[in-house]
């Protein structure tokens, strides 16, 4: 008789259940923890819960810090600084090697203990990198075919190793020193290894659960991780139900069940809150805050986060090949007017694609292109622009205030003679589809850790999304990306970063920053919970109750 490992476990469980008589008091005990419902604009762009496929603002909300955890975490309720999570400490062995001590006694959602074996597998070819190799020279990773055969005997979607190499371009291997110690070996020097360990995509999974899943999609829709909540049911485009992981290393979670419900319309989300169908409603536009808080039973929390809203250019479009046209578009935007009129001054215009928490890498005297309509008209005349249409692909309020912002932008561009025309799309696949009409789109960029590598290089460098989808490339930018990633001289790295901003934001615009993003969540006032300065919602002990 042949038994699979899963089948054997089932027989053991069945036998135990038939002979075990539970104590009477155990049966009588009730779980009095609350169950909550959260109305969100969207749950997942990819219809999966795999963090290496779902790199999105909406994914961050449901993944962290409920489901996925990494070796190094982020203080979601503080200043988002790096904190010990599944590792208790870490030590630099060299410029390219870091050693971490694992937290002992951590249980996965399937009851297995997390060990170095799981960490090594999480960063291995079967789950993360496929047949791609570490890159030391900044070349774009070419992923062959629609899927990559892996040792686990399934097809790994091509975008998974693409995202993995965006996060870890030069990771060579992870070594298990002993059961609770691992070493990460990079192919190049990298001053950001600690940051990379805390970023999206560097979370730890159960090796056994991954290998035993029937297909990759079975895994990706019910991943087995270490977080305080585990997946009970995922209905793509509808809802996600998480239940408490009572063996969580950080203590018994305070909420019994969390149900995220996908509700695209703002008014419907607010109505669910007011009628009691939901206890939280996310992605609230600033102009709705006063109306919600007029009823003292509710309040709205939130503010600016480490994410900037961008307008992104495809320099291959005939009307955008000339950088002067793109530069004209950047000078046509009155960003302060957008912040005042659409955001009620609850956000601000940042100093380009960077954040003060970069510390000594922050370029304090940088600025976005100034609002100068005369300069915009001069550039268009010099470029010989004749008023031909420039398509603007748009989603319907995926981002808060996205549609009204687009309408304002089109009017601002029209005022200087730019003929920008909105094309409404249903999903990101349609937005990114390569075709002659791809020209302008919306995006946002986060800073997963406090170094410009985390955003400018990760999103716009040789392995970044803009170059992977074929929108934009610049040879000097790519050379400097490698230097920024591998350099150890911080003064030189700051000079390189400034030059990269000059290229991507002024000389050969890849994008232009509109404003710092902000997120607002409406909730019942009697629920003792605090919003973090991020999309993530923290429902762990310490952020729930009195």
Short mmCIF file of C-alpha atoms in Angstrom, two decimals:
data_model
loop_
_atom_site.label_atom_id
_atom_site.label_comp_id
_atom_site.label_asym_id
_atom_site.label_seq_id
_atom_site.Cartn_x
_atom_site.Cartn_y
_atom_site.Cartn_z
CA UNK A 1 0.00 0.00 0.00
CA UNK A 2 1.45 3.38 -1.04
CA UNK A 3 0.70 6.41 1.08
CA UNK A 4 1.61 9.97 0.36
CA UNK A 5 2.95 12.01 3.25
CA UNK A 6 -0.27 13.98 3.25
CA UNK A 7 -2.32 10.79 3.25
CA UNK A 8 -0.37 9.36 6.14
CA UNK A 9 -1.01 12.49 8.14
CA UNK A 10 -4.71 12.17 7.36
CA UNK A 11 -4.87 8.59 8.70
CA UNK A 12 -3.11 9.60 11.89
CA UNK A 13 -5.52 12.48 12.37
CA UNK A 14 -8.53 10.26 11.66
CA UNK A 15 -7.40 7.59 14.10
CA UNK A 16 -6.75 10.14 16.79
CA UNK A 17 -10.17 11.70 16.34
CA UNK A 18 -11.96 8.34 16.64
CA UNK A 19 -10.33 7.39 19.93
CA UNK A 20 -9.91 10.73 21.66
CA UNK A 21 -12.50 11.92 24.15
CA UNK A 22 -12.12 15.63 24.78
CA UNK A 23 -12.53 16.91 28.34
CA UNK A 24 -15.93 18.43 28.97
CA UNK A 25 -14.51 21.87 29.88
CA UNK A 26 -12.59 22.03 26.56
CA UNK A 27 -15.77 21.59 24.57
CA UNK A 28 -17.54 24.25 26.58
CA UNK A 29 -14.91 26.94 26.18
CA UNK A 30 -15.95 29.73 23.84
CA UNK A 31 -13.74 31.92 21.68
CA UNK A 32 -14.87 35.43 22.51
CA UNK A 33 -12.44 37.21 20.23
CA UNK A 34 -14.12 39.47 17.65
CA UNK A 35 -14.48 38.80 13.94
CA UNK A 36 -14.15 41.83 11.69
CA UNK A 37 -14.95 42.77 8.10
CA UNK A 38 -12.87 45.26 6.10
CA UNK A 39 -14.21 46.80 2.89
CA UNK A 40 -11.34 47.36 0.45
CA UNK A 41 -11.10 48.71 -3.08
CA UNK A 42 -9.27 45.55 -4.22
CA UNK A 43 -7.61 42.53 -2.59
CA UNK A 44 -5.15 41.32 -5.20
CA UNK A 45 -4.17 42.36 -8.73
CA UNK A 46 -2.93 38.90 -9.67
CA UNK A 47 -5.67 36.82 -8.02
CA UNK A 48 -3.00 35.18 -5.87
CA UNK A 49 -1.58 35.74 -2.38
CA UNK A 50 2.04 35.01 -3.35
CA UNK A 51 4.12 38.06 -2.46
CA UNK A 52 6.55 37.40 -5.33
CA UNK A 53 3.71 37.77 -7.82
CA UNK A 54 1.53 40.31 -6.01
CA UNK A 55 3.75 43.37 -5.62
CA UNK A 56 1.09 46.00 -5.06
CA UNK A 57 -0.38 48.57 -2.71
CA UNK A 58 -3.53 46.48 -2.29
CA UNK A 59 -1.44 43.39 -1.57
CA UNK A 60 0.51 45.18 1.15
CA UNK A 61 -2.72 45.87 3.02
CA UNK A 62 -3.72 42.22 3.37
CA UNK A 63 -0.26 40.62 3.47
CA UNK A 64 1.54 42.65 6.14
CA UNK A 65 1.51 42.19 9.00
CA UNK A 66 -1.23 39.56 9.01
CA UNK A 67 0.03 36.82 6.71
CA UNK A 68 3.65 37.14 5.54
CA UNK A 69 6.77 37.64 7.65
CA UNK A 70 10.47 38.01 6.86
CA UNK A 71 13.69 37.55 8.74
CA UNK A 72 13.93 41.31 9.23
CA UNK A 73 10.63 43.12 9.65
CA UNK A 74 9.41 46.71 9.70
CA UNK A 75 8.00 48.61 12.62
CA UNK A 76 4.61 49.26 11.03
CA UNK A 77 3.38 51.30 13.98
CA UNK A 78 6.56 53.35 14.33
CA UNK A 79 8.78 54.90 11.69
CA UNK A 80 8.89 51.73 9.54
CA UNK A 81 12.45 51.04 10.70
CA UNK A 82 14.00 47.58 10.46
CA UNK A 83 13.25 45.35 13.46
CA UNK A 84 13.93 41.68 14.29
CA UNK A 85 11.17 39.42 13.05
CA UNK A 86 11.90 35.77 12.18
CA UNK A 87 15.57 36.48 12.83
CA UNK A 88 16.60 37.71 16.27
CA UNK A 89 19.94 39.20 15.22
CA UNK A 90 22.21 39.63 12.21
CA UNK A 91 25.90 40.23 11.61
CA UNK A 92 27.86 41.46 8.60
CA UNK A 93 30.56 38.95 7.71
CA UNK A 94 31.75 41.04 4.75
CA UNK A 95 30.47 43.56 2.20
CA UNK A 96 28.69 40.69 0.45
CA UNK A 97 27.83 38.23 3.24
CA UNK A 98 25.40 38.55 6.13
CA UNK A 99 24.63 35.98 8.84
CA UNK A 100 21.32 35.76 10.72
CA UNK A 101 20.22 33.85 13.82
CA UNK A 102 16.69 32.48 13.46
CA UNK A 103 14.01 32.82 16.10
CA UNK A 104 13.48 29.38 17.63
CA UNK A 105 10.08 27.79 18.12
CA UNK A 106 8.36 29.65 15.26
CA UNK A 107 5.45 27.60 13.91
CA UNK A 108 4.14 27.70 10.35
CA UNK A 109 0.39 27.61 9.74
CA UNK A 110 0.67 23.84 9.19
CA UNK A 111 2.27 23.31 12.61
CA UNK A 112 5.83 22.69 11.36
CA UNK A 113 8.69 24.51 13.04
CA UNK A 114 10.57 27.01 10.89
CA UNK A 115 14.23 26.10 10.44
CA UNK A 116 17.17 27.10 8.25
CA UNK A 117 15.96 24.55 5.69
CA UNK A 118 12.82 26.61 5.08
CA UNK A 119 14.84 29.82 4.72
CA UNK A 120 17.21 28.25 2.20
CA UNK A 121 14.26 26.92 0.18
CA UNK A 122 12.41 30.26 0.32
CA UNK A 123 15.34 31.87 -1.52
CA UNK A 124 16.06 28.94 -3.82
CA UNK A 125 15.53 28.33 -7.52
CA UNK A 126 12.41 26.17 -7.10
CA UNK A 127 10.44 28.89 -5.37
CA UNK A 128 12.12 32.18 -6.26
CA UNK A 129 14.72 32.37 -9.03
CA UNK A 130 13.94 29.60 -11.51
CA UNK A 131 16.88 29.23 -13.89
CA UNK A 132 18.01 32.86 -13.62
CA UNK A 133 21.51 33.58 -12.38
CA UNK A 134 22.88 36.30 -10.11
CA UNK A 135 23.81 39.35 -12.15
CA UNK A 136 26.85 41.41 -11.33
CA UNK A 137 26.88 43.73 -14.34
CA UNK A 138 23.36 45.15 -14.35
CA UNK A 139 22.08 43.25 -17.37
CA UNK A 140 18.33 42.83 -17.71
CA UNK A 141 17.25 39.33 -16.74
CA UNK A 142 15.77 37.42 -19.65
CA UNK A 143 13.20 34.84 -18.53
CA UNK A 144 12.71 32.10 -21.08
CA UNK A 145 9.26 30.87 -22.05
CA UNK A 146 5.92 31.11 -20.29
CA UNK A 147 7.04 29.11 -17.27
CA UNK A 148 10.24 27.76 -15.77
CA UNK A 149 10.53 24.07 -14.84
CA UNK A 150 11.54 23.82 -11.19
CA UNK A 151 12.75 21.07 -8.90
CA UNK A 152 9.29 21.06 -7.35
CA UNK A 153 7.90 19.69 -10.63
CA UNK A 154 5.65 22.59 -11.57
CA UNK A 155 5.72 25.71 -13.72
CA UNK A 156 6.89 28.85 -11.99
CA UNK A 157 5.18 31.89 -13.58
CA UNK A 158 7.74 33.98 -15.45
CA UNK A 159 7.01 37.12 -13.44
CA UNK A 160 8.13 35.42 -10.19
CA UNK A 161 11.85 35.18 -11.02
CA UNK A 162 11.61 38.57 -12.71
CA UNK A 163 10.40 40.13 -9.45
CA UNK A 164 12.88 38.05 -7.43
CA UNK A 165 15.82 39.35 -9.45
CA UNK A 166 14.49 42.88 -9.16
CA UNK A 167 14.70 42.48 -5.38
CA UNK A 168 17.83 40.30 -5.31
CA UNK A 169 19.80 40.85 -8.56
CA UNK A 170 23.06 39.40 -7.27
CA UNK A 171 22.03 36.90 -4.57
CA UNK A 172 24.23 33.87 -5.12
CA UNK A 173 23.09 31.43 -2.44
CA UNK A 174 21.75 31.04 1.08
CA UNK A 175 23.67 28.68 3.32
CA UNK A 176 22.31 26.78 6.32
CA UNK A 177 25.10 27.05 8.90
CA UNK A 178 23.06 25.07 11.42
CA UNK A 179 19.39 24.52 12.23
CA UNK A 180 18.89 28.11 13.36
CA UNK A 181 21.62 30.03 11.50
CA UNK A 182 21.75 31.11 7.85
CA UNK A 183 24.21 33.06 5.72
CA UNK A 184 23.30 35.08 2.63
CA UNK A 185 26.06 35.22 0.01
CA UNK A 186 25.84 37.98 -2.59
CA UNK A 187 27.80 37.95 -5.85
CA UNK A 188 28.74 41.62 -5.35
CA UNK A 189 29.29 44.01 -2.45
CA UNK A 190 25.95 45.42 -1.30
CA UNK A 191 25.40 47.89 1.53
CA UNK A 192 21.63 47.29 1.31
CA UNK A 193 21.46 43.56 2.17
CA UNK A 194 19.67 44.27 5.46
CA UNK A 195 17.13 46.40 3.60
CA UNK A 196 16.58 43.74 0.96
CA UNK A 197 15.84 41.22 3.71
CA UNK A 198 13.05 43.48 5.01
CA UNK A 199 11.45 44.25 1.63
CA UNK A 200 8.43 42.66 -0.07
CA UNK A 201 9.36 39.30 -1.57
CA UNK A 202 11.86 38.30 1.12
CA UNK A 203 9.34 36.56 3.37
CA UNK A 204 9.72 32.95 4.52
CA UNK A 205 7.52 30.03 3.50
CA UNK A 206 7.07 26.42 4.58
CA UNK A 207 9.18 24.21 2.33
CA UNK A 208 6.97 21.17 2.95
CA UNK A 209 3.74 23.02 2.19
CA UNK A 210 5.13 24.40 -1.06
CA UNK A 211 6.39 21.03 -2.30
CA UNK A 212 3.19 19.21 -1.34
CA UNK A 213 0.85 21.67 -3.07
CA UNK A 214 -0.76 20.17 -6.18
CA UNK A 215 0.05 23.16 -8.41
CA UNK A 216 1.78 26.50 -8.07
CA UNK A 217 -1.60 28.28 -8.09
CA UNK A 218 -2.88 26.01 -5.31
CA UNK A 219 0.10 27.17 -3.28
CA UNK A 220 -0.22 30.82 -4.27
CA UNK A 221 -3.87 31.03 -3.25
CA UNK A 222 -3.29 29.49 0.17
CA UNK A 223 0.35 30.08 1.12
CA UNK A 224 1.62 28.57 4.36
CA UNK A 225 3.64 31.17 6.24
CA UNK A 226 4.31 32.24 9.84
CA UNK A 227 2.07 35.29 10.28
CA UNK A 228 -0.51 35.80 13.05
CA UNK A 229 -3.36 34.94 10.67
CA UNK A 230 -3.72 32.17 8.10
CA UNK A 231 -5.82 31.75 4.98
CA UNK A 232 -9.21 30.11 5.52
CA UNK A 233 -10.78 31.03 2.16
CA UNK A 234 -9.73 33.12 -0.83
CA UNK A 235 -12.31 33.95 -3.47
CA UNK A 236 -10.50 35.97 -6.17
CA UNK A 237 -12.14 39.31 -6.97
CA UNK A 238 -14.53 38.81 -4.05
CA UNK A 239 -13.15 38.16 -0.59
CA UNK A 240 -10.31 36.86 1.56
CA UNK A 241 -10.93 35.31 4.96
CA UNK A 242 -8.08 34.96 7.46
CA UNK A 243 -8.34 33.19 10.81
CA UNK A 244 -6.14 33.39 13.87
CA UNK A 245 -2.94 31.33 13.93
CA UNK A 246 -3.04 30.50 17.62
CA UNK A 247 0.49 29.07 17.67
CA UNK A 248 1.87 32.40 16.49
CA UNK A 249 5.29 33.11 18.01
CA UNK A 250 4.25 36.67 18.90
CA UNK A 251 1.32 35.58 21.07
CA UNK A 252 -2.29 34.60 20.49
CA UNK A 253 -3.79 37.00 17.90
CA UNK A 254 -6.50 39.28 19.32
CA UNK A 255 -8.94 38.85 16.41
CA UNK A 256 -10.60 35.52 15.63
CA UNK A 257 -11.33 36.21 11.95
CA UNK A 258 -10.52 38.98 9.46
CA UNK A 259 -12.59 39.15 6.29
CA UNK A 260 -11.51 41.47 3.48
CA UNK A 261 -14.34 42.17 1.04
CA UNK A 262 -13.70 43.70 -2.39
CA UNK A 263 -15.93 46.75 -2.89
CA UNK A 264 -14.72 48.95 -5.79
CA UNK A 265 -17.01 51.95 -5.17
CA UNK A 266 -16.15 54.40 -2.40
CA UNK A 267 -19.80 55.10 -1.58
CA UNK A 268 -20.51 51.38 -1.16
CA UNK A 269 -17.57 50.93 1.20
CA UNK A 270 -18.73 53.85 3.32
CA UNK A 271 -22.29 52.50 3.35
CA UNK A 272 -21.05 49.11 4.57
CA UNK A 273 -19.33 50.86 7.48
CA UNK A 274 -22.39 52.90 8.39
CA UNK A 275 -24.79 49.94 8.24
CA UNK A 276 -22.51 47.71 10.33
CA UNK A 277 -21.69 45.28 7.52
CA UNK A 278 -18.04 46.29 7.89
CA UNK A 279 -16.02 47.65 10.80
CA UNK A 280 -13.40 49.25 8.52
CA UNK A 281 -13.57 50.95 5.10
CA UNK A 282 -10.30 51.63 3.25
CA UNK A 283 -9.12 54.07 0.58
CA UNK A 284 -11.29 56.99 1.67
CA UNK A 285 -10.83 60.18 -0.41
CA UNK A 286 -10.19 63.31 1.68
CA UNK A 287 -13.44 64.96 0.57
CA UNK A 288 -15.40 62.16 2.26
CA UNK A 289 -13.73 62.41 5.66
CA UNK A 290 -15.89 65.24 7.02
CA UNK A 291 -19.12 63.47 6.15
CA UNK A 292 -18.02 60.25 7.82
CA UNK A 293 -16.82 61.94 11.01
CA UNK A 294 -20.01 64.01 11.25
CA UNK A 295 -21.40 60.84 12.84
CA UNK A 296 -19.51 60.48 16.14
CA UNK A 297 -19.69 56.71 15.91
CA UNK A 298 -16.98 56.80 13.22
CA UNK A 299 -13.53 58.23 12.68
CA UNK A 300 -10.98 58.33 9.85
CA UNK A 301 -7.31 57.60 10.45
CA UNK A 302 -4.28 57.81 8.18
CA UNK A 303 -2.03 60.23 6.35
CA UNK A 304 1.04 60.28 4.13
CA UNK A 305 2.96 57.07 3.53
CA UNK A 306 6.26 55.97 1.95
CA UNK A 307 4.74 55.90 -1.51
CA UNK A 308 4.63 58.52 -4.28
CA UNK A 309 2.11 58.86 -7.10
CA UNK A 310 3.72 59.10 -10.54
CA UNK A 311 2.86 59.73 -14.15
CA UNK A 312 4.94 57.32 -16.26
CA UNK A 313 6.06 57.75 -19.88
CA UNK A 314 6.69 55.25 -22.69
CA UNK A 315 9.48 56.92 -24.67
CA UNK A 316 8.88 54.57 -27.60
CA UNK A 317 5.57 56.24 -28.50
CA UNK A 318 6.07 58.45 -31.59
CA UNK A 319 4.96 61.59 -29.73
CA UNK A 320 7.21 60.89 -26.74
CA UNK A 321 10.46 59.83 -28.42
CA UNK A 322 11.68 63.41 -28.13
CA UNK A 323 12.55 64.00 -24.47
CA UNK A 324 11.48 67.64 -24.83
CA UNK A 325 7.84 66.59 -25.15
CA UNK A 326 8.08 64.58 -21.94
CA UNK A 327 9.87 67.46 -20.25
CA UNK A 328 7.07 69.76 -21.36
CA UNK A 329 4.56 67.42 -19.74
CA UNK A 330 6.46 67.61 -16.42
CA UNK A 331 6.50 71.43 -16.48
CA UNK A 332 2.76 71.65 -17.31
CA UNK A 333 1.65 70.19 -13.98
CA UNK A 334 0.59 72.43 -11.11
CA UNK A 335 1.17 69.87 -8.37
CA UNK A 336 0.29 72.24 -5.54
CA UNK A 337 -3.14 72.80 -7.09
CA UNK A 338 -3.75 69.02 -7.17
CA UNK A 339 -2.73 68.65 -3.52
CA UNK A 340 -4.97 71.55 -2.49
CA UNK A 341 -8.05 70.79 -4.57
CA UNK A 342 -8.16 66.97 -4.52
CA UNK A 343 -6.34 66.18 -1.27
CA UNK A 344 -7.43 69.09 0.96
CA UNK A 345 -3.73 69.68 1.69
CA UNK A 346 -3.55 66.32 3.52
CA UNK A 347 -0.46 65.38 1.51
CA UNK A 348 2.43 67.26 -0.09
CA UNK A 349 4.68 67.53 -3.13
CA UNK A 350 7.93 65.67 -2.34
CA UNK A 351 11.49 66.30 -3.51
CA UNK A 352 11.30 63.84 -6.39
CA UNK A 353 11.42 60.07 -6.05
CA UNK A 354 13.00 59.96 -2.59
CA UNK A 355 12.07 60.20 1.08
CA UNK A 356 13.69 61.86 4.10
CA UNK A 357 14.05 58.46 5.75
CA UNK A 358 16.91 57.81 3.31
CA UNK A 359 18.88 59.70 5.98
CA UNK A 360 22.27 60.76 4.61
CA UNK A 361 21.35 59.59 1.11
CA UNK A 362 18.45 62.07 0.95
CA UNK A 363 19.11 64.99 -1.42
CA UNK A 364 17.54 67.88 0.42
CA UNK A 365 18.03 70.51 -2.29
CA UNK A 366 16.34 68.48 -5.05
CA UNK A 367 12.90 69.40 -6.39
CA UNK A 368 10.34 68.20 -8.91
CA UNK A 369 10.21 70.11 -12.26
CA UNK A 370 8.72 73.53 -11.60
CA UNK A 371 5.29 74.47 -12.88
CA UNK A 372 6.18 76.66 -15.88
CA UNK A 373 3.71 76.78 -18.76
CA UNK A 374 5.91 79.13 -20.80
CA UNK A 375 8.80 76.67 -20.59
CA UNK A 376 6.46 73.84 -21.56
CA UNK A 377 5.29 75.70 -24.66
CA UNK A 378 8.89 76.55 -25.59
CA UNK A 379 9.93 72.91 -25.37
CA UNK A 380 6.98 71.75 -27.49
CA UNK A 381 7.75 74.33 -30.16
CA UNK A 382 11.42 73.37 -30.16
CA UNK A 383 10.49 69.68 -30.48
CA UNK A 384 8.15 70.40 -33.41
CA UNK A 385 5.12 68.86 -31.68
CA UNK A 386 2.06 69.37 -33.95
CA UNK A 387 -0.75 68.42 -31.57
CA UNK A 388 -0.97 64.72 -32.44
CA UNK A 389 -2.86 62.58 -29.88
CA UNK A 390 -1.01 61.16 -26.87
CA UNK A 391 -2.95 58.25 -25.29
CA UNK A 392 -3.28 58.12 -21.50
CA UNK A 393 -4.24 54.66 -20.21
CA UNK A 394 -6.28 54.90 -17.04
CA UNK A 395 -7.84 52.64 -14.41
CA UNK A 396 -10.99 53.77 -12.64
CA UNK A 397 -9.77 54.88 -9.20
CA UNK A 398 -7.40 52.02 -8.47
CA UNK A 399 -5.53 54.80 -6.69
CA UNK A 400 -7.47 57.17 -4.47
CA UNK A 401 -8.56 60.18 -6.55
CA UNK A 402 -7.04 58.58 -9.66
CA UNK A 403 -9.76 59.54 -12.15
CA UNK A 404 -10.21 63.17 -11.03
CA UNK A 405 -6.41 63.57 -10.96
CA UNK A 406 -6.21 62.30 -14.54
CA UNK A 407 -8.90 64.72 -15.64
CA UNK A 408 -7.02 67.63 -14.04
CA UNK A 409 -3.75 66.53 -15.65
CA UNK A 410 -5.33 66.34 -19.11
CA UNK A 411 -6.68 69.88 -18.71
CA UNK A 412 -3.26 71.15 -17.56
CA UNK A 413 -1.57 69.51 -20.55
CA UNK A 414 -4.20 70.88 -22.93
CA UNK A 415 -3.51 74.40 -21.67
CA UNK A 416 0.03 74.27 -23.13
CA UNK A 417 -1.03 72.55 -26.36
CA UNK A 418 -0.60 68.88 -25.49
CA UNK A 419 -3.35 66.70 -26.94
CA UNK A 420 -3.58 64.00 -24.26
CA UNK A 421 -6.55 61.63 -24.53
CA UNK A 422 -7.75 59.28 -21.79
CA UNK A 423 -8.29 55.60 -22.61
CA UNK A 424 -10.10 53.75 -19.79
CA UNK A 425 -8.83 50.22 -19.12
CA UNK A 426 -10.13 47.41 -16.92
CA UNK A 427 -6.94 45.95 -15.45
CA UNK A 428 -3.15 46.25 -15.26
CA UNK A 429 -2.60 43.79 -18.11
CA UNK A 430 -4.41 46.19 -20.44
CA UNK A 431 -2.48 49.14 -19.02
CA UNK A 432 0.92 47.52 -19.65
CA UNK A 433 0.12 45.77 -22.94
CA UNK A 434 2.70 46.64 -25.59
CA UNK A 435 1.06 48.37 -28.52
CA UNK A 436 1.39 51.58 -30.56
CA UNK A 437 -1.08 53.30 -28.18
CA UNK A 438 0.96 52.84 -25.00
CA UNK A 439 2.25 56.29 -24.04
CA UNK A 440 1.23 57.60 -20.59
CA UNK A 441 -0.03 55.77 -17.50
CA UNK A 442 -0.36 56.09 -13.73
CA UNK A 443 1.80 54.33 -11.20
CA UNK A 444 3.07 54.64 -7.66
CA UNK A 445 6.47 53.79 -6.19
CA UNK A 446 7.25 52.83 -2.61
CA UNK A 447 10.48 52.78 -0.66
CA UNK A 448 10.60 49.29 0.90
CA UNK A 449 13.83 50.19 2.71
CA UNK A 450 15.77 53.37 3.39
CA UNK A 451 18.04 53.59 0.37
CA UNK A 452 17.41 54.84 -3.21
CA UNK A 453 18.16 51.36 -4.51
CA UNK A 454 14.79 50.34 -3.07
CA UNK A 455 12.82 52.55 -5.43
CA UNK A 456 14.71 54.33 -8.22
CA UNK A 457 16.84 51.29 -9.14
CA UNK A 458 14.28 48.64 -8.26
CA UNK A 459 11.47 50.22 -10.30
CA UNK A 460 13.31 52.12 -13.06
CA UNK A 461 16.75 50.50 -13.29
CA UNK A 462 17.79 47.64 -15.61
CA UNK A 463 15.72 45.05 -13.70
CA UNK A 464 12.87 47.43 -12.87
CA UNK A 465 9.33 47.20 -14.17
CA UNK A 466 9.66 50.13 -16.57
CA UNK A 467 12.53 48.51 -18.40
CA UNK A 468 11.15 44.98 -18.14
CA UNK A 469 7.95 46.04 -19.92
CA UNK A 470 9.93 48.03 -22.50
CA UNK A 471 8.71 51.54 -21.68
CA UNK A 472 11.97 53.30 -21.02
CA UNK A 473 15.73 52.75 -20.87
CA UNK A 474 18.83 54.90 -20.59
CA UNK A 475 22.39 53.57 -20.89
CA UNK A 476 23.94 55.98 -18.40
CA UNK A 477 21.13 55.32 -15.91
CA UNK A 478 21.78 51.58 -16.19
CA UNK A 479 25.51 51.93 -15.63
CA UNK A 480 24.90 54.12 -12.59
CA UNK A 481 22.31 51.65 -11.25
CA UNK A 482 25.03 49.02 -11.02
CA UNK A 483 27.37 51.45 -9.28
CA UNK A 484 24.68 52.44 -6.78
CA UNK A 485 23.87 48.79 -6.05
CA UNK A 486 27.46 47.62 -5.63
CA UNK A 487 29.24 50.72 -4.33
CA UNK A 488 30.32 50.99 -0.70
CA UNK A 489 31.52 54.63 -0.67
CA UNK A 490 28.47 56.49 0.63
CA UNK A 491 29.63 59.90 -0.55
CA UNK A 492 30.13 58.59 -4.07
CA UNK A 493 26.80 56.76 -3.94
CA UNK A 494 25.03 60.05 -3.16
CA UNK A 495 26.66 61.72 -6.18
CA UNK A 496 25.52 58.80 -8.33
CA UNK A 497 21.98 59.03 -6.96
CA UNK A 498 21.74 62.74 -7.77
CA UNK A 499 22.87 62.10 -11.35
CA UNK A 500 20.29 59.33 -11.71
CA UNK A 501 17.54 61.72 -10.59
CA UNK A 502 18.75 64.26 -13.15
CA UNK A 503 18.44 61.67 -15.91
CA UNK A 504 15.12 60.07 -14.92
CA UNK A 505 13.26 63.22 -13.83
CA UNK A 506 14.70 66.04 -15.95
CA UNK A 507 16.88 65.13 -18.93
CA UNK A 508 15.20 61.96 -20.26
CA UNK A 509 12.04 61.69 -18.13
CA UNK A 510 10.96 58.16 -17.30
CA UNK A 511 8.27 59.48 -14.96
CA UNK A 512 7.29 62.58 -13.05
CA UNK A 513 6.29 62.61 -9.38
CA UNK A 514 2.86 64.13 -8.69
CA UNK A 515 2.61 64.02 -4.90
CA UNK A 516 3.30 61.86 -1.89
CA UNK A 517 0.60 59.27 -1.53
CA UNK A 518 -1.70 59.14 1.48
CA UNK A 519 -4.14 56.52 2.65
CA UNK A 520 -7.16 56.99 4.90
CA UNK A 521 -9.17 54.30 6.69
CA UNK A 522 -12.60 54.82 8.22
CA UNK A 523 -13.53 52.75 11.26
CA UNK A 524 -15.86 52.48 14.20
CA UNK A 525 -14.62 54.89 16.83
CA UNK A 526 -15.09 52.39 19.68
CA UNK A 527 -12.54 49.97 18.18
CA UNK A 528 -9.15 50.56 19.78
CA UNK A 529 -6.89 50.26 16.75
CA UNK A 530 -4.36 52.57 15.07
CA UNK A 531 -3.53 52.98 11.39
CA UNK A 532 0.11 52.61 10.39
CA UNK A 533 1.96 55.04 8.07
CA UNK A 534 1.59 52.49 5.27
CA UNK A 535 -1.05 50.54 3.35
CA UNK A 536 -0.47 47.61 5.74
CA UNK A 537 -3.03 47.08 8.51
CA UNK A 538 -1.65 45.71 11.78
CA UNK A 539 -3.97 43.43 13.78
CA UNK A 540 -1.38 41.92 16.10
CA UNK A 541 -1.30 42.14 19.88
CA UNK A 542 -0.34 45.62 20.92
CA UNK A 543 -2.43 47.31 18.25
CA UNK A 544 -5.85 46.03 19.26
CA UNK A 545 -7.79 46.70 22.41
CA UNK A 546 -6.97 48.77 25.44
#
